[in-house]
Coordinates of C-alpha atoms in Angstrom, one line a residue:
X1 CA 0.0 0.0 0.0
X2 CA 1.3 3.5 -0.7
X3 CA 2.1 5.7 2.3
X4 CA 1.2 9.4 2.6
X5 CA 4.7 10.7 2.3
X6 CA 6.1 8.3 -0.3
X7 CA 8.6 10.2 -2.5
X8 CA 9.2 13.0 0.0
X9 CA 12.9 13.6 0.8
X10 CA 13.7 15.1 4.2
X11 CA 17.2 16.2 5.2
X12 CA 17.6 16.3 8.9
X13 CA 20.5 18.1 10.6
X14 CA 19.3 16.8 14.0
X15 CA 20.4 15.6 17.4
X16 CA 18.9 14.6 20.7
X17 CA 15.1 14.0 20.8
X18 CA 12.7 16.7 19.5
X19 CA 13.8 16.9 15.9
X20 CA 14.5 13.2 15.5
X21 CA 11.0 12.5 16.8
X22 CA 9.5 14.8 14.2
X23 CA 11.4 13.1 11.3
X24 CA 10.7 9.7 12.8
X25 CA 6.9 10.4 12.4
X26 CA 7.6 11.5 8.8
X27 CA 9.6 8.3 8.2
X28 CA 6.6 6.3 9.5
X29 CA 4.5 8.0 6.9
X30 CA 6.8 7.0 4.0
X31 CA 9.3 9.9 3.8
X32 CA 12.9 9.2 3.1
X33 CA 15.0 10.7 5.9
X34 CA 18.7 11.4 5.4
X35 CA 20.0 12.0 8.9
X36 CA 23.1 14.2 8.9
X37 CA 25.4 13.3 11.8
X38 CA 28.7 14.7 12.9
X39 CA 31.6 12.1 12.6
X40 CA 31.1 11.2 16.3
X41 CA 27.4 10.8 15.8
X42 CA 24.2 12.1 17.3
X43 CA 25.0 12.3 21.0
X44 CA 21.7 10.5 21.7
X45 CA 23.3 7.4 20.5
X46 CA 25.3 7.3 23.7
X47 CA 22.7 8.1 26.3
X48 CA 22.6 4.4 27.4
X49 CA 22.7 0.9 26.0
X50 CA 19.5 -0.5 27.6
X51 CA 17.6 -1.3 24.4
X52 CA 19.3 -4.5 23.5
X53 CA 22.6 -2.7 23.1
X54 CA 21.1 0.5 21.6
X55 CA 20.3 3.8 23.3
X56 CA 16.7 3.8 24.4
X57 CA 16.2 7.4 23.1
X58 CA 17.9 6.7 19.8
X59 CA 15.8 3.5 19.3
X60 CA 12.7 5.5 20.0
X61 CA 13.3 8.3 17.5
X62 CA 15.4 7.1 14.6
X63 CA 13.9 4.1 12.9
X64 CA 13.7 4.0 9.2
X65 CA 16.4 6.7 8.6
X66 CA 19.6 6.8 6.6
X67 CA 22.8 8.0 8.4
X68 CA 25.2 10.3 6.5
X69 CA 28.2 11.6 8.5
X70 CA 29.3 15.1 7.4
X71 CA 31.3 18.0 8.8
X72 CA 29.2 21.0 7.9
X73 CA 32.2 23.3 8.5
X74 CA 34.1 21.5 5.6
X75 CA 33.4 23.1 2.2
X76 CA 33.2 19.8 0.3
X77 CA 30.7 18.3 2.8
X78 CA 28.7 21.5 2.8
X79 CA 28.5 21.4 -1.0
X80 CA 27.3 17.8 -0.7
X81 CA 24.6 18.8 1.6
X82 CA 23.5 21.6 -0.7
X83 CA 23.4 19.1 -3.6
X84 CA 21.1 16.9 -1.6
X85 CA 18.9 19.9 -0.6
X86 CA 18.5 20.8 -4.2
X87 CA 16.4 17.6 -4.6
X88 CA 14.9 17.7 -1.1
X89 CA 11.4 18.6 0.0
X90 CA 12.1 19.4 3.7
X91 CA 15.1 20.5 5.8
X92 CA 14.9 20.1 9.6
X93 CA 17.5 21.3 12.0
X94 CA 17.8 21.8 15.8
X95 CA 21.3 23.0 16.2
X96 CA 22.1 25.9 18.5
X97 CA 20.6 29.2 17.3
X98 CA 22.7 30.6 14.5
X99 CA 24.9 27.5 14.0
X100 CA 23.2 26.5 10.7
X101 CA 23.4 30.0 9.4
X102 CA 27.1 30.2 10.2
X103 CA 27.6 26.9 8.2
X104 CA 25.9 28.3 5.2
X105 CA 22.7 26.3 5.8
X106 CA 20.4 29.0 7.2
X107 CA 16.8 28.5 6.4
X108 CA 16.2 31.9 4.7
X109 CA 19.2 31.5 2.4
X110 CA 18.1 27.9 1.6
X111 CA 14.6 28.8 0.7
X112 CA 15.8 31.7 -1.5
X113 CA 18.0 29.2 -3.3
X114 CA 15.5 26.4 -3.3
X115 CA 12.0 28.0 -3.4
X116 CA 10.1 24.8 -3.0
X117 CA 12.0 23.7 0.1
X118 CA 10.1 23.5 3.5
X119 CA 12.4 24.5 6.3
X120 CA 11.9 23.7 10.0
X121 CA 14.1 25.3 12.7
X122 CA 13.6 23.9 16.2
X123 CA 15.0 26.0 19.0
X124 CA 14.6 26.2 22.8
X125 CA 13.3 29.7 23.2
X126 CA 13.1 31.1 19.7
X127 CA 15.7 32.9 17.7
X128 CA 15.6 36.3 19.3
X129 CA 15.4 37.8 22.8
X130 CA 17.4 37.2 25.9
X131 CA 16.8 33.5 26.0
X132 CA 17.8 32.8 22.4
X133 CA 21.2 31.4 23.3
X134 CA 20.0 29.4 26.3
X135 CA 20.4 25.6 26.0
X136 CA 17.0 24.0 26.3
X137 CA 17.0 20.4 27.3
X138 CA 13.7 18.8 28.3
X139 CA 13.8 19.2 32.0
X140 CA 15.1 22.8 31.7
X141 CA 12.0 23.7 29.7
X142 CA 9.8 21.8 32.1
X143 CA 11.1 24.1 34.7
X144 CA 11.1 27.4 32.8
X145 CA 7.6 26.8 31.4
X146 CA 6.0 26.4 34.9
X147 CA 5.2 22.7 34.3
X148 CA 7.2 21.5 37.2
X149 CA 5.4 23.9 39.5
X150 CA 2.0 22.3 38.9
X151 CA 3.2 18.6 38.7
X152 CA 3.4 16.0 41.4
X153 CA 2.5 16.2 45.1
X154 CA 3.1 19.1 47.5
X155 CA 6.7 19.3 48.8
X156 CA 9.8 18.8 46.8
X157 CA 9.7 19.6 43.1
X158 CA 9.8 16.7 40.6
X159 CA 10.0 16.4 36.9
X160 CA 7.3 14.9 34.7
X161 CA 8.6 11.3 34.3
X162 CA 9.1 11.4 30.5
X163 CA 10.5 13.9 27.9
X164 CA 7.2 15.6 27.4
X165 CA 8.7 18.8 26.0
X166 CA 10.7 17.0 23.4
X167 CA 7.8 14.7 22.5
X168 CA 5.2 17.5 22.2
X169 CA 7.7 19.7 20.2
X170 CA 8.5 16.8 17.8
X171 CA 4.8 16.1 17.2
X172 CA 4.1 19.9 16.7
X173 CA 7.0 20.0 14.1
X174 CA 5.7 17.0 12.2
X175 CA 2.3 18.5 12.0
X176 CA 3.6 21.9 10.8
X177 CA 5.7 20.2 8.2
X178 CA 2.8 18.2 6.8
X179 CA 0.7 21.5 6.7
X180 CA 3.6 23.2 4.8
X181 CA 3.7 20.3 2.3
X182 CA 0.0 20.6 1.8
X183 CA 0.3 24.3 1.3
X184 CA 3.1 23.8 -1.3
X185 CA 0.7 21.6 -3.3
X186 CA -1.5 24.7 -3.8
X187 CA 1.2 27.4 -4.1
X188 CA 4.3 25.7 -5.4
X189 CA 6.3 27.4 -2.7
X190 CA 8.0 26.2 0.5
X191 CA 7.5 27.6 3.9
X192 CA 9.5 28.6 7.0
X193 CA 8.6 26.8 10.2
X194 CA 10.1 28.3 13.4
X195 CA 9.3 26.2 16.4
X196 CA 10.5 26.6 20.0
X197 CA 10.2 24.0 22.8
X198 CA 9.2 26.8 25.2
X199 CA 6.3 27.9 22.9
X200 CA 5.0 24.4 22.7
X201 CA 5.0 24.0 26.4
X202 CA 3.5 27.4 27.0
X203 CA 0.5 26.3 24.9
X204 CA 0.2 23.1 26.9
X205 CA 0.1 25.3 30.0
X206 CA -2.8 27.3 28.7
X207 CA -5.4 26.2 31.3
X208 CA -3.2 26.9 34.3
X209 CA -2.1 30.2 32.8
X210 CA -5.6 31.4 32.2
X211 CA -6.5 30.4 35.8
X212 CA -3.6 32.6 36.9
X213 CA -4.2 35.5 34.6
X214 CA -8.0 35.8 34.9
X215 CA -9.0 34.2 38.2
X216 CA -5.8 34.6 40.2
X217 CA -5.9 30.9 41.2
X218 CA -3.1 29.1 39.4
X219 CA -3.3 25.3 40.1
X220 CA -1.2 24.0 43.0
X221 CA 0.5 20.6 43.1
X222 CA -2.2 18.2 44.2
X223 CA -0.6 14.8 43.6
X224 CA -2.8 12.2 42.0
X225 CA -5.8 14.5 41.8
X226 CA -7.3 17.1 39.4
X227 CA -6.9 20.7 40.4
X228 CA -10.3 21.8 39.2
X229 CA -12.6 18.7 39.2
X230 CA -13.8 16.7 42.3
X231 CA -13.8 13.7 42.7
X232 CA -11.1 13.0 40.1
X233 CA -8.0 11.2 41.5
X234 CA -6.6 8.1 43.0
X235 CA -8.2 6.1 45.8
X236 CA -6.8 2.9 47.4
X237 CA -8.7 -0.3 47.7
X238 CA -8.6 -2.7 50.7
X239 CA -5.9 -4.8 49.0
X240 CA -3.6 -1.9 48.3
X241 CA -4.4 -1.1 44.6
X242 CA -4.8 2.5 43.6
X243 CA -7.7 3.2 41.1
X244 CA -8.1 6.6 39.5
X245 CA -11.7 7.7 39.0
X246 CA -13.0 10.7 37.0
X247 CA -16.4 12.3 37.6
X248 CA -17.1 14.7 34.7
X249 CA -20.8 15.5 35.2
X250 CA -23.7 15.3 37.6
X251 CA -25.1 12.1 36.2
X252 CA -21.8 10.4 37.0
X253 CA -21.7 12.0 40.4
X254 CA -25.2 10.6 41.2
X255 CA -24.2 7.2 40.0
X256 CA -21.0 7.2 42.0
X257 CA -22.8 8.2 45.2
X258 CA -25.8 6.0 44.8
X259 CA -24.5 2.9 43.1
X260 CA -20.9 2.7 44.1
X261 CA -20.8 4.4 47.5
X262 CA -24.3 3.3 48.6
X263 CA -25.0 6.9 49.6
X264 CA -28.1 8.1 47.9
X265 CA -28.3 10.8 50.6
X266 CA -25.1 12.3 49.4
X267 CA -26.3 12.1 45.8
X268 CA -29.2 14.4 46.6
X269 CA -27.4 16.7 49.1
X270 CA -27.3 20.2 47.7
X271 CA -23.9 20.8 49.5
X272 CA -22.4 18.5 46.8
X273 CA -24.4 19.6 43.8
X274 CA -22.1 20.8 41.1
X275 CA -18.4 20.4 40.6
X276 CA -17.6 23.8 42.1
X277 CA -19.4 22.9 45.3
X278 CA -17.6 19.6 45.5
X279 CA -14.2 21.1 44.8
X280 CA -14.8 23.6 47.6
X281 CA -15.3 20.5 49.9
X282 CA -12.6 18.4 48.2
X283 CA -11.2 16.9 51.5
X284 CA -14.7 15.9 52.6
X285 CA -15.8 14.5 49.3
X286 CA -12.5 12.6 48.7
X287 CA -12.7 11.3 52.3
X288 CA -16.2 9.8 51.6
X289 CA -14.9 8.2 48.4
X290 CA -11.8 6.8 50.0
X291 CA -14.0 5.4 52.8
X292 CA -16.0 3.5 50.3
X293 CA -12.9 2.2 48.4
X294 CA -11.4 0.9 51.6
X295 CA -14.2 -1.6 52.0
X296 CA -13.6 -3.4 48.7
X297 CA -10.8 -5.2 46.9
X298 CA -9.5 -4.0 43.5
X299 CA -11.6 -6.6 41.7
X300 CA -14.7 -5.8 43.7
X301 CA -14.3 -2.1 43.2
X302 CA -13.7 -2.4 39.5
X303 CA -16.9 -4.4 39.1
X304 CA -18.9 -1.7 41.0
X305 CA -17.4 1.1 38.9
X306 CA -18.1 -0.8 35.6
X307 CA -21.6 -1.5 36.7
X308 CA -22.2 2.3 37.4
X309 CA -20.4 3.3 34.2
X310 CA -17.8 5.3 36.1
X311 CA -14.6 6.1 34.3
X312 CA -11.6 4.6 36.0
X313 CA -8.0 3.4 35.5
X314 CA -5.5 1.5 37.5
X315 CA -2.1 3.0 38.5
X316 CA 0.4 0.7 36.9
X317 CA 4.1 0.6 37.1
X318 CA 6.3 0.2 34.0
X319 CA 6.1 -3.6 34.5
X320 CA 2.4 -3.2 34.3
X321 CA 2.6 -1.2 31.1
X322 CA 4.9 -3.8 29.6
X323 CA 2.3 -6.5 30.1
X324 CA -0.8 -4.3 29.4
X325 CA -3.5 -5.8 27.2
X326 CA -3.8 -2.6 25.2
X327 CA -0.1 -2.2 24.5
X328 CA 0.8 -2.6 20.8
X329 CA 4.4 -2.9 19.7
X330 CA 6.5 -2.6 16.6
X331 CA 9.8 -4.4 16.0
X332 CA 12.8 -2.2 15.1
X333 CA 15.9 -4.0 14.0
X334 CA 19.4 -2.9 14.7
X335 CA 23.0 -4.1 14.5
X336 CA 22.8 -5.3 18.1
X337 CA 19.4 -7.0 17.9
X338 CA 15.8 -6.2 17.6
X339 CA 14.0 -3.7 19.9
X340 CA 10.3 -3.8 20.7
X341 CA 9.0 -0.2 20.8
X342 CA 5.4 1.0 21.3
X343 CA 3.6 1.1 17.9
X344 CA 2.6 4.1 16.0
X345 CA -0.6 5.6 17.6
X346 CA -2.5 5.0 14.4
X347 CA -3.7 1.4 14.9
X348 CA -4.6 1.1 11.2
X349 CA -1.1 1.9 10.0
X350 CA 0.9 -1.1 8.8
X351 CA 4.4 -1.2 10.2
X352 CA 7.1 -0.5 7.5
X353 CA 10.4 -2.4 7.7
X354 CA 12.2 -0.4 10.4
X355 CA 15.9 -0.4 10.9
X356 CA 18.1 1.7 13.2
X357 CA 21.0 3.1 11.1
X358 CA 24.6 2.5 12.1
X359 CA 26.6 5.7 12.3
X360 CA 27.6 6.5 8.7
X361 CA 26.0 3.4 7.4
X362 CA 24.8 5.1 4.2
X363 CA 27.8 7.3 3.6
X364 CA 29.1 5.6 0.5
X365 CA 25.7 5.2 -1.2
X366 CA 24.5 8.7 -0.5
X367 CA 27.8 10.4 -1.6
X368 CA 27.7 8.4 -4.8
X369 CA 24.0 9.2 -5.4
X370 CA 24.6 13.0 -5.0
X371 CA 28.1 13.2 -6.4

């Protein structure tokens, strides 16, 4: 079956996570990705060796690509890159601000030279202003964007447990690139995409920001609970399992109180009518819910929640995720062995043959192709 981006050539001067994730999503859609690496390689290759001898981050974000080692400061290698770009559809880079320009690979200059080229520059805080030269690794942006301040339980700060800034930025870049390719079909001209990790996270922080700006009540760290909805959080069963429930409307609240908690009196009590009223009495409401959960095992409570059509989920550890009935996997092959990664989120997408490139694996073939 043809794939959406068959025939699209992407040149990626990328490293770490955000840009590689963007081009990985394009590769899954059929694009050819030529990954430009310095002679020592993308430093994400060396983060760890936990994925059957491969770096977990590299295995996550680099399947289906071709690796070409170049020194962009070398005139001959820069000319090679320009010959490739002459035939390319997309150029993605996430070097430090200004580095691509200094190497003669600045986006404005490239699009002037190749008008159909779509360029995507990924930075930490944008290309101007006092933060432009700041390094912007995932946890740093989690901190600067305010995400850390609303995450976790009261007390010591903690990071969100995955690279959420990198992931969100990579997906935003992939979407923007696809939009630019669609626009080019109508106009014949490429576009400039300028994407900053901080901007992506600022958008993800919209709801807390609006609460701060317009109601002066920015969310606080409330652990395994929702800052604005009650009851919505984790409750422990008699056998030690933690189930997270979510009450989104009054019908669900009545069902929880009457059918799960056996408290029809609470269901009709005006003190708990409406989410705002329940949130004002969060400790009291959550206490009643926890009292109910404490009387039943996980299996018994799950049966009651299902019967009342109350949304719930179980707090799993990573071992639980690994064995989860809903987890789908793709196999990615590498020189050290195969790696089982979570599948593309589109369940209808057939997995392409996926390989992790060795550093410089395609040097000879690509240099001959674009000589």
